[in-house]
PDB file of C-alpha atoms in Angstrom:
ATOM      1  CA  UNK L   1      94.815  83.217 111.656  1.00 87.00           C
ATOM      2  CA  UNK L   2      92.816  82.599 114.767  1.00 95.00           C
ATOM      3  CA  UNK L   3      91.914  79.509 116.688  1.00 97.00           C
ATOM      4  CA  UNK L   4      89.158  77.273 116.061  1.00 98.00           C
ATOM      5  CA  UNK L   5      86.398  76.048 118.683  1.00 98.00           C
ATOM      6  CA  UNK L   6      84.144  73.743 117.112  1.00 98.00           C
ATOM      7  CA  UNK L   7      80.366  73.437 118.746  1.00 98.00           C
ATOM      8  CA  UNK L   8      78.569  70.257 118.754  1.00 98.00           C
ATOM      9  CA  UNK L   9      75.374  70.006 119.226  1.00 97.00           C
ATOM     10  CA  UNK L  10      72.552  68.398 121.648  1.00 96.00           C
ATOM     11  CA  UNK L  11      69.761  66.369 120.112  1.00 95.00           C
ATOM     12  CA  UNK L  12      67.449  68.571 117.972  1.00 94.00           C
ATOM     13  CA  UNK L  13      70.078  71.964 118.007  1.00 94.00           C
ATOM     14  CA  UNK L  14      71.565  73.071 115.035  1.00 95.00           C
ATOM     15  CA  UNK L  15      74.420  75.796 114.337  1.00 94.00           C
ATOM     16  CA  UNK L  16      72.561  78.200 116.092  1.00 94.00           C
ATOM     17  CA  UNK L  17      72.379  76.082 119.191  1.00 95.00           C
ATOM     18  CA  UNK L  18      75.681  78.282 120.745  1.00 96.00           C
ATOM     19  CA  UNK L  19      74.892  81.701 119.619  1.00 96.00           C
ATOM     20  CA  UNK L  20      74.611  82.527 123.641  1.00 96.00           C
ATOM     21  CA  UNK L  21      78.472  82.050 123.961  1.00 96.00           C
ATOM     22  CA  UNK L  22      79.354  83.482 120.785  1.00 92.00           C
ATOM     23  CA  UNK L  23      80.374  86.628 122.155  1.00 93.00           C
ATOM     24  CA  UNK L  24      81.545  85.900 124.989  1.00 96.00           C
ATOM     25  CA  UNK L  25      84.750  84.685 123.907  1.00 96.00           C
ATOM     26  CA  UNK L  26      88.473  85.760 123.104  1.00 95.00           C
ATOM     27  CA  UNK L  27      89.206  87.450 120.255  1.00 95.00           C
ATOM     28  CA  UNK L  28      92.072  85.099 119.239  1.00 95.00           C
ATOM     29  CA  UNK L  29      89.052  82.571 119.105  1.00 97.00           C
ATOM     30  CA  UNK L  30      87.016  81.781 115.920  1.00 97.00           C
ATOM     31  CA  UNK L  31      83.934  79.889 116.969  1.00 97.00           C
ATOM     32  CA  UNK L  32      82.464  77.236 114.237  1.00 98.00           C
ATOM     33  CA  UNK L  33      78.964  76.523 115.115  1.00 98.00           C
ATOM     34  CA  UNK L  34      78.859  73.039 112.850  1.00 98.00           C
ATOM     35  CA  UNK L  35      75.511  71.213 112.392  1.00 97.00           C
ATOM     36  CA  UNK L  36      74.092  67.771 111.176  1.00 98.00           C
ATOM     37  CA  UNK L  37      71.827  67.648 107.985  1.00 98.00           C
ATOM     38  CA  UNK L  38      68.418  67.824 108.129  1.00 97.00           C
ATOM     39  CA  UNK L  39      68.146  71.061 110.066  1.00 95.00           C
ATOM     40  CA  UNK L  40      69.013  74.756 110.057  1.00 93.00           C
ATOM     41  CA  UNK L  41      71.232  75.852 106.986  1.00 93.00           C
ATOM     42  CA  UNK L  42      71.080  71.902 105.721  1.00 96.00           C
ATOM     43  CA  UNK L  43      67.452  71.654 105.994  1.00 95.00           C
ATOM     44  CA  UNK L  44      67.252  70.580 102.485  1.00 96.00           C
ATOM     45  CA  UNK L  45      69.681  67.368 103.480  1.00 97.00           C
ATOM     46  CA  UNK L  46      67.940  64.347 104.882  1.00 97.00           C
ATOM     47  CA  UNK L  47      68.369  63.396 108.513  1.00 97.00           C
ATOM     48  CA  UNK L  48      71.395  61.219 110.249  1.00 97.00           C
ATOM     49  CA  UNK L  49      70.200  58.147 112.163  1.00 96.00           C
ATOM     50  CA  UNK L  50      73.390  56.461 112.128  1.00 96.00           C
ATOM     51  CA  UNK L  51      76.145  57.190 114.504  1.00 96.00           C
ATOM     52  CA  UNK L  52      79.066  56.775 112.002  1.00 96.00           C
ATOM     53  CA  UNK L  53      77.197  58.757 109.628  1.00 97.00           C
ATOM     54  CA  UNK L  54      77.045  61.499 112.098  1.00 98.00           C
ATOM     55  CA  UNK L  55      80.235  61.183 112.989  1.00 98.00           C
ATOM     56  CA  UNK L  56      81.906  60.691 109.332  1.00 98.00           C
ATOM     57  CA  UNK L  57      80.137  64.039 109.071  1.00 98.00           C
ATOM     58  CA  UNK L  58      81.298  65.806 111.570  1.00 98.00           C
ATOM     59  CA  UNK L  59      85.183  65.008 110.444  1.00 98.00           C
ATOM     60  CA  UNK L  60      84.627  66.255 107.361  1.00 98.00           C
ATOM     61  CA  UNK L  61      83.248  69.427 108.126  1.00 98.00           C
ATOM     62  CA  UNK L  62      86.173  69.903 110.632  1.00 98.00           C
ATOM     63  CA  UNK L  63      88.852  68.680 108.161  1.00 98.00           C
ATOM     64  CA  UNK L  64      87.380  71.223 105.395  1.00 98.00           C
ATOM     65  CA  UNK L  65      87.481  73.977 108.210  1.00 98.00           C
ATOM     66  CA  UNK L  66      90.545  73.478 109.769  1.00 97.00           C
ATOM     67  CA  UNK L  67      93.287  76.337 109.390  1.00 96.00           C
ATOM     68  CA  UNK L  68      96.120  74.997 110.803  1.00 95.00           C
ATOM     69  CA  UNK L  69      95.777  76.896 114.161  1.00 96.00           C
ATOM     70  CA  UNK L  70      95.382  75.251 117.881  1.00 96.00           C
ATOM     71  CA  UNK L  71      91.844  74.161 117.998  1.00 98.00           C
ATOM     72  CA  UNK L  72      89.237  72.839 120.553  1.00 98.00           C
ATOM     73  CA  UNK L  73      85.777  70.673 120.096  1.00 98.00           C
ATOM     74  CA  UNK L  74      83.115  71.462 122.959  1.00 98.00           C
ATOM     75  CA  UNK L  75      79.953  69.179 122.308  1.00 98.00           C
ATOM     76  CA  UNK L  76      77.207  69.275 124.772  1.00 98.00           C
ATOM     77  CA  UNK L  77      75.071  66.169 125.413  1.00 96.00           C
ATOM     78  CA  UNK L  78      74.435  64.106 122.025  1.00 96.00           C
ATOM     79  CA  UNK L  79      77.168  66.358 120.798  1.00 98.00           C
ATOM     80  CA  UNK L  80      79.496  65.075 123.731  1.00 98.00           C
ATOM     81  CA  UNK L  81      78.967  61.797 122.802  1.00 97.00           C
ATOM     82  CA  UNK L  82      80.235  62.339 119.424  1.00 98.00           C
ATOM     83  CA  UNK L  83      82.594  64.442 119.958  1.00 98.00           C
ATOM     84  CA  UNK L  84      84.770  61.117 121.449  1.00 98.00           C
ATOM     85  CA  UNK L  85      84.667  59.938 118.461  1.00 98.00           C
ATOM     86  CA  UNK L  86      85.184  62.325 116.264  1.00 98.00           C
ATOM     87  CA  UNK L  87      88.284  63.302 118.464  1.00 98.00           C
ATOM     88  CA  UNK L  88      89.539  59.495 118.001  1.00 98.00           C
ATOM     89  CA  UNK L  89      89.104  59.666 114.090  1.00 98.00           C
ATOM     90  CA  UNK L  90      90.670  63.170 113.441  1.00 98.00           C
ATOM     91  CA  UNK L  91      93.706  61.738 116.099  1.00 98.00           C
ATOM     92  CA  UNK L  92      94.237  59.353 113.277  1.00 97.00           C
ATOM     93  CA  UNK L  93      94.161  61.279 110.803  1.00 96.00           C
ATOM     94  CA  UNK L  94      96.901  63.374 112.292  1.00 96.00           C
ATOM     95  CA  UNK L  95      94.590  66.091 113.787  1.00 96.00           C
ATOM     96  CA  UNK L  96      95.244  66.735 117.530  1.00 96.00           C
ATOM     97  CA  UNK L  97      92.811  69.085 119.395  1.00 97.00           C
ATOM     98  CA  UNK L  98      94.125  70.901 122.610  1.00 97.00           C
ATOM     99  CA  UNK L  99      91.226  69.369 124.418  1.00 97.00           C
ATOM    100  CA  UNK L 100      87.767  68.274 124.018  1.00 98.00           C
ATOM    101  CA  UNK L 101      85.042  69.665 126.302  1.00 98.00           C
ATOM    102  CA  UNK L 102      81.991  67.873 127.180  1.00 98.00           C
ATOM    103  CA  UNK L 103      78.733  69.096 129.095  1.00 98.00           C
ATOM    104  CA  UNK L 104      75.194  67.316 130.270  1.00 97.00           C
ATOM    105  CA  UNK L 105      76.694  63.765 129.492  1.00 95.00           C
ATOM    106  CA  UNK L 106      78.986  61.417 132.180  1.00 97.00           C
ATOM    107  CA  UNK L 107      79.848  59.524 129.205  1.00 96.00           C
ATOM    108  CA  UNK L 108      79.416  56.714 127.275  1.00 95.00           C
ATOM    109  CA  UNK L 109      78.510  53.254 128.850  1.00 93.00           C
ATOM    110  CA  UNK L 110      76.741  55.457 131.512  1.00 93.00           C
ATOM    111  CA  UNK L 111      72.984  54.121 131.479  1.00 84.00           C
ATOM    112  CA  UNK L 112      70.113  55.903 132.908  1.00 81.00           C
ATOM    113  CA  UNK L 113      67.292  54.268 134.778  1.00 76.00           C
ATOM    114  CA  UNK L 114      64.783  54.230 132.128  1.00 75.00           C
ATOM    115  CA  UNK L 115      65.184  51.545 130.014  1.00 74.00           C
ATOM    116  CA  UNK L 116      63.329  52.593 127.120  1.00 79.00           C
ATOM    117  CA  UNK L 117      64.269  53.896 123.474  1.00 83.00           C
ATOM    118  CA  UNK L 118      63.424  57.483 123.749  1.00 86.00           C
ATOM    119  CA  UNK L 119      63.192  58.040 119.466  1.00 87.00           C
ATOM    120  CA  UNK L 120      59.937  54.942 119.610  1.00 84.00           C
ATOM    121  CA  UNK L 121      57.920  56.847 122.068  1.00 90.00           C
ATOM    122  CA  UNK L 122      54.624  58.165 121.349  1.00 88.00           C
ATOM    123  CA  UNK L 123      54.067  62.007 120.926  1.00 90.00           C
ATOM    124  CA  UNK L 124      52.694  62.231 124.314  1.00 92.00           C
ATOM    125  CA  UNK L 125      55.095  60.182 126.146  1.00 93.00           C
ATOM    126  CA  UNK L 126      57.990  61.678 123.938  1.00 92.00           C
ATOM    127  CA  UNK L 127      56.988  65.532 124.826  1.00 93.00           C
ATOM    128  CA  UNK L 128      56.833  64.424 128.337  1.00 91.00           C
ATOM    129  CA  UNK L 129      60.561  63.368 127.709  1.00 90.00           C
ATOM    130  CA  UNK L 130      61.831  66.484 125.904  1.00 90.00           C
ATOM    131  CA  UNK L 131      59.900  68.433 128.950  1.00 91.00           C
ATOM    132  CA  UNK L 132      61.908  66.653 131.690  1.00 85.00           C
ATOM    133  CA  UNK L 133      65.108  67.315 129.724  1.00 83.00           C
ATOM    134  CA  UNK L 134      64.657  70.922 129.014  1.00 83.00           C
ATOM    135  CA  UNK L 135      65.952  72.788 126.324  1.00 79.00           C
ATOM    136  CA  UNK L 136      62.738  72.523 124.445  1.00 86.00           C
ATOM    137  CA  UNK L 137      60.381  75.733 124.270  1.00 88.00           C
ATOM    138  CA  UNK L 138      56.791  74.820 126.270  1.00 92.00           C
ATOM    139  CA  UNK L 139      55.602  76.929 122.514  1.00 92.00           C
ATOM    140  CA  UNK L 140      56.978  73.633 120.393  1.00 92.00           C
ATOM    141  CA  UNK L 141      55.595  71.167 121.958  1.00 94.00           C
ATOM    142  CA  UNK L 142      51.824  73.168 122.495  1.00 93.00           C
ATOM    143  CA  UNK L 143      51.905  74.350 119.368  1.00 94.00           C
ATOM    144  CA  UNK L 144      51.595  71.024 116.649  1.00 93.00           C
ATOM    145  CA  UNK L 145      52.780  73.062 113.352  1.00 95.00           C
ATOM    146  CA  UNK L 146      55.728  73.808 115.639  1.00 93.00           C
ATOM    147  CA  UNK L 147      55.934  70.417 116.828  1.00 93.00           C
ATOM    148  CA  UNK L 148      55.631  68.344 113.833  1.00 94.00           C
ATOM    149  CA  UNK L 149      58.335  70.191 112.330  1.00 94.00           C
ATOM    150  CA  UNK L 150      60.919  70.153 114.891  1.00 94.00           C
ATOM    151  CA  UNK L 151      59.921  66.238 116.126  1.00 94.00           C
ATOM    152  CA  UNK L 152      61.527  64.321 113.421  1.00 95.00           C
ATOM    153  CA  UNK L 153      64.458  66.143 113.206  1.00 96.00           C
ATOM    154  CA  UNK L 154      64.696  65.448 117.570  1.00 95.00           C
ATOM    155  CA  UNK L 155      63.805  61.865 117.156  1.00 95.00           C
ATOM    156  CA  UNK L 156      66.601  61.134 114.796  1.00 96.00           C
ATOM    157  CA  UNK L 157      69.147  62.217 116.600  1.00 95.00           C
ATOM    158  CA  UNK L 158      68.155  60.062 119.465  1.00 94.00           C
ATOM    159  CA  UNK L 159      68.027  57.527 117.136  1.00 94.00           C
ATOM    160  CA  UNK L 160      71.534  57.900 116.527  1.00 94.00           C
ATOM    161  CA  UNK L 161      72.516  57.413 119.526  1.00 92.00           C
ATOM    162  CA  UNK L 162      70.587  55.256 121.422  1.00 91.00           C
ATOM    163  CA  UNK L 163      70.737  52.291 118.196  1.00 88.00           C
ATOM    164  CA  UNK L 164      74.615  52.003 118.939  1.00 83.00           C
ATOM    165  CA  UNK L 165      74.418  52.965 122.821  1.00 78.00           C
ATOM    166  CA  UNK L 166      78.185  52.022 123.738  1.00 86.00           C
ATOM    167  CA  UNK L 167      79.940  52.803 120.098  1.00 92.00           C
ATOM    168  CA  UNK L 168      82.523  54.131 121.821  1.00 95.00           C
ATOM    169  CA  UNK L 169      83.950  51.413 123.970  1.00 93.00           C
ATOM    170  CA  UNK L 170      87.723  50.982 124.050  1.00 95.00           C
ATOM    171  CA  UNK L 171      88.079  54.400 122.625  1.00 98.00           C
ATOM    172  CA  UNK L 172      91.133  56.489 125.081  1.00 98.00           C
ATOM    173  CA  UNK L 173      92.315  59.580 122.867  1.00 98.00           C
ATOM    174  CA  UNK L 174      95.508  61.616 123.769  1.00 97.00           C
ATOM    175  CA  UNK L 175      93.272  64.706 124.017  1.00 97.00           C
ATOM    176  CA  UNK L 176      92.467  66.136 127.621  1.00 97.00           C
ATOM    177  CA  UNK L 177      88.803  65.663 128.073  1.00 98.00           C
ATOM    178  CA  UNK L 178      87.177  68.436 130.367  1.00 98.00           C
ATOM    179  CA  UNK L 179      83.947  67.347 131.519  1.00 98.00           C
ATOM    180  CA  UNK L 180      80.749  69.365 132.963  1.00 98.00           C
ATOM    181  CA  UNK L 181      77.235  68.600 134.139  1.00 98.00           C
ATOM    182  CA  UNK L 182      74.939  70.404 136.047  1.00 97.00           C
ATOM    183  CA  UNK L 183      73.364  69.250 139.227  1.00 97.00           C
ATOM    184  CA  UNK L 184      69.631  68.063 138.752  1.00 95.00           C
ATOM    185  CA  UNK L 185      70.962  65.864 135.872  1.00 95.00           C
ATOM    186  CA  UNK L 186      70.279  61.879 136.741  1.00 93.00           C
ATOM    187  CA  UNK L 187      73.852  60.731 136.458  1.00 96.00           C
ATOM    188  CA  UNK L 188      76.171  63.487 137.494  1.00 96.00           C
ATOM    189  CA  UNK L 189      77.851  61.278 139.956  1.00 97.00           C
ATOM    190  CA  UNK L 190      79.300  59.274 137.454  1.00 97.00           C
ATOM    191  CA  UNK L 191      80.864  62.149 135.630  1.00 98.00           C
ATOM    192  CA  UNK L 192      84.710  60.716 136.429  1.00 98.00           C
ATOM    193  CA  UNK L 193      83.486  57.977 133.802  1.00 98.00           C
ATOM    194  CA  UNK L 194      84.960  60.014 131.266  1.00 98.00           C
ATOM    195  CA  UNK L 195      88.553  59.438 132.726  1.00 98.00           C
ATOM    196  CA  UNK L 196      88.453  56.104 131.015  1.00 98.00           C
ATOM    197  CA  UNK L 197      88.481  57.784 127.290  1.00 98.00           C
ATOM    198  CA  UNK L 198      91.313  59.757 127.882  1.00 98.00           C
ATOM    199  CA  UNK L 199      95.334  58.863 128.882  1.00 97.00           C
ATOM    200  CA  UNK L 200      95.973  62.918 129.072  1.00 96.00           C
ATOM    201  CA  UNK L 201      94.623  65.075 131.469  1.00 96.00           C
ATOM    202  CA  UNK L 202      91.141  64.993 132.887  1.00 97.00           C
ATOM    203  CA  UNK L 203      89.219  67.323 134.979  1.00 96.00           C
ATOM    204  CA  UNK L 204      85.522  67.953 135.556  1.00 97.00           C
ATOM    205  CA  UNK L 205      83.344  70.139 137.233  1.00 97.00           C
ATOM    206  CA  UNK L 206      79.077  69.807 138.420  1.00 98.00           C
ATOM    207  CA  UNK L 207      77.018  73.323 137.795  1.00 98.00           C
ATOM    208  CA  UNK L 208      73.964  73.962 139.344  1.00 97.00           C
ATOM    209  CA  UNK L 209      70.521  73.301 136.875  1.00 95.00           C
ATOM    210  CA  UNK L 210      69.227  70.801 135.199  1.00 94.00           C
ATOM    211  CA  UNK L 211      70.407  69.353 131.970  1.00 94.00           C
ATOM    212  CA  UNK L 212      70.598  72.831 130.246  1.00 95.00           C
ATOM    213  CA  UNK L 213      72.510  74.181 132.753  1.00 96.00           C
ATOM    214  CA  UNK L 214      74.772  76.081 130.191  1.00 96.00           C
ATOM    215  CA  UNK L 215      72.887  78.674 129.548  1.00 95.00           C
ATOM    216  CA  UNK L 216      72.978  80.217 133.080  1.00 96.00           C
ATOM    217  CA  UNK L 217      76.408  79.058 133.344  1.00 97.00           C
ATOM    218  CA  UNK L 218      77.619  80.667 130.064  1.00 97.00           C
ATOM    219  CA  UNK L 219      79.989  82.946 131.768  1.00 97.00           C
ATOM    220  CA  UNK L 220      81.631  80.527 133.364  1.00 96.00           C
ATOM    221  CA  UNK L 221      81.739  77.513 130.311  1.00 97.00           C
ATOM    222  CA  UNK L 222      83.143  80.831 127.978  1.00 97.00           C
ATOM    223  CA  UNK L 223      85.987  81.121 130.820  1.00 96.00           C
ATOM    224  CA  UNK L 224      86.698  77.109 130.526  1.00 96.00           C
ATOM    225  CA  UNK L 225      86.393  77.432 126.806  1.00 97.00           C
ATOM    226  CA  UNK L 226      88.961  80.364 126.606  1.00 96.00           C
ATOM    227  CA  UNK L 227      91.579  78.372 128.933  1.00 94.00           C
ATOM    228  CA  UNK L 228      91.313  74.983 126.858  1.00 94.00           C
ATOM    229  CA  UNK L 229      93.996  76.708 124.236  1.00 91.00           C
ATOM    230  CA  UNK L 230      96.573  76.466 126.915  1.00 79.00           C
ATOM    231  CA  UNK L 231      94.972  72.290 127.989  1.00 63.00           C
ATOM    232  CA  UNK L 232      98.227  70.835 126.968  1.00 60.00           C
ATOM    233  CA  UNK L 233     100.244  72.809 129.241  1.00 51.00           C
ATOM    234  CA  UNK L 234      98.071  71.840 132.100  1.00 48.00           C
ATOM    235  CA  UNK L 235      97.003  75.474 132.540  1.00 45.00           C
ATOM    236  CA  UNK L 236      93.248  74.415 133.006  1.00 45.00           C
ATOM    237  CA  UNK L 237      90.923  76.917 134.870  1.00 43.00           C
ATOM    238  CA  UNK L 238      89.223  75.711 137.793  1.00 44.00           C
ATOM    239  CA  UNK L 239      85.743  76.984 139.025  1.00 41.00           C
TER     240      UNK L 239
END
């Protein structure tokens, strides 16, 4: 049996959301694209505005999946956020990941300067949000059918996190935490923030882009993602 990487998504992905990495790693890897309900193959399940919903789910899916093998959870933004957590519950329940990777989030407790709840904002104000971010195809938000479909399913997930902001407070797993952000994003300079959840090893790297800086970066994440099987031996790549 191979071992596992578990994908978390951002707000508004799905378990498609990583395809662009897919192939880019080692063959003694099995990715596991997982997803909340309400969108891609659970489309037919209603929508998560809860963060312990979201994050009951994601340990279950995990706990179903699991083969017994080294395995690794990489969440990117929302899915960075609840990855923490979802580290700290499967910890308990005996599970121990080789390391968690975390991209386009310094962490929680971390506030940005607008002081506003993103998921209550008008369409036009809430577009121009989703714009600044990136990640979200200028055809979806033009395009209304497009929009109206994808818009709830965005909204909730903000919801989720932004009704419990700081959830995660007190939380330190035994799990080394990687952590990566890209350049343009508002709070990269507080990226060592995620130190605090973590009494194993920490390291962290800044990419060039914006918030979706991944995607040009895939090359490189795949390399990080290939190295976290040997985190616990403090064999961590540096770029």
């Amino acid at each position: 049996m191979k071992n596992q990487l578990f994908f978390l998504h951002f707000a508004g992905g799905s378990s498609f959301s990583f395809d662009f990495l897919k192939n880019k790693l080692n063959n003694s890897i099995t990715s596991i694209a997982l997803e909340l309900p309400g969108r891609g193959k659970r489309m037919d399940e209603k929508l998560i505005k809860l963060k312990e919903e979201a994050i009951d789910d994601y340990c279950r899916q995990i706990i179903k999946l699991r083969n017994g093998n080294p395995f690794v959870i990489y969440g990117h933004s929302m899915g960075a956020t609840l990855g923490l957590s979802v580290v700290a519950r499967l910890e308990k329940m005996g599970h121990f990941p080789e390391q968690l990777v975390v991209s386009g989030n310094a962490g929680p407790g971390v506030r940005k300067k607008k002081n506003f709840m993103t998921y209550l904002l008008g369409d036009s104000e809430f577009k121009e949000e989703l714009r600044e971010l990136g990640g979200v195809p200028e055809e979806v938000l033009k395009n209304n059918e497009l929009y109206d479909f994808f818009a709830p399913i965005i909204r909730a997930d903000f919801e989720c996190l932004e009704k419990d902001p700081f959830l995660e407070k007190g939380i330190v797993i035994n799990t080394p935490i990687y952590a990566l952000m890209g350049t343009e994003e508002e709070t990269c300079s507080e990226i060592e923030n995620w130190k605090i959840f973590t009494d194993s090893d920490f390291r962290y790297n800044v990419l060039k882009g914006n918030h979706f800086f991944i995607y040009p970066h895939s090359d490189q994440i795949a390399m990080i993602l290939n190295k976290s099987f040997s985190a616990k031996k403090r064999d961590l790549l540096t770029i």
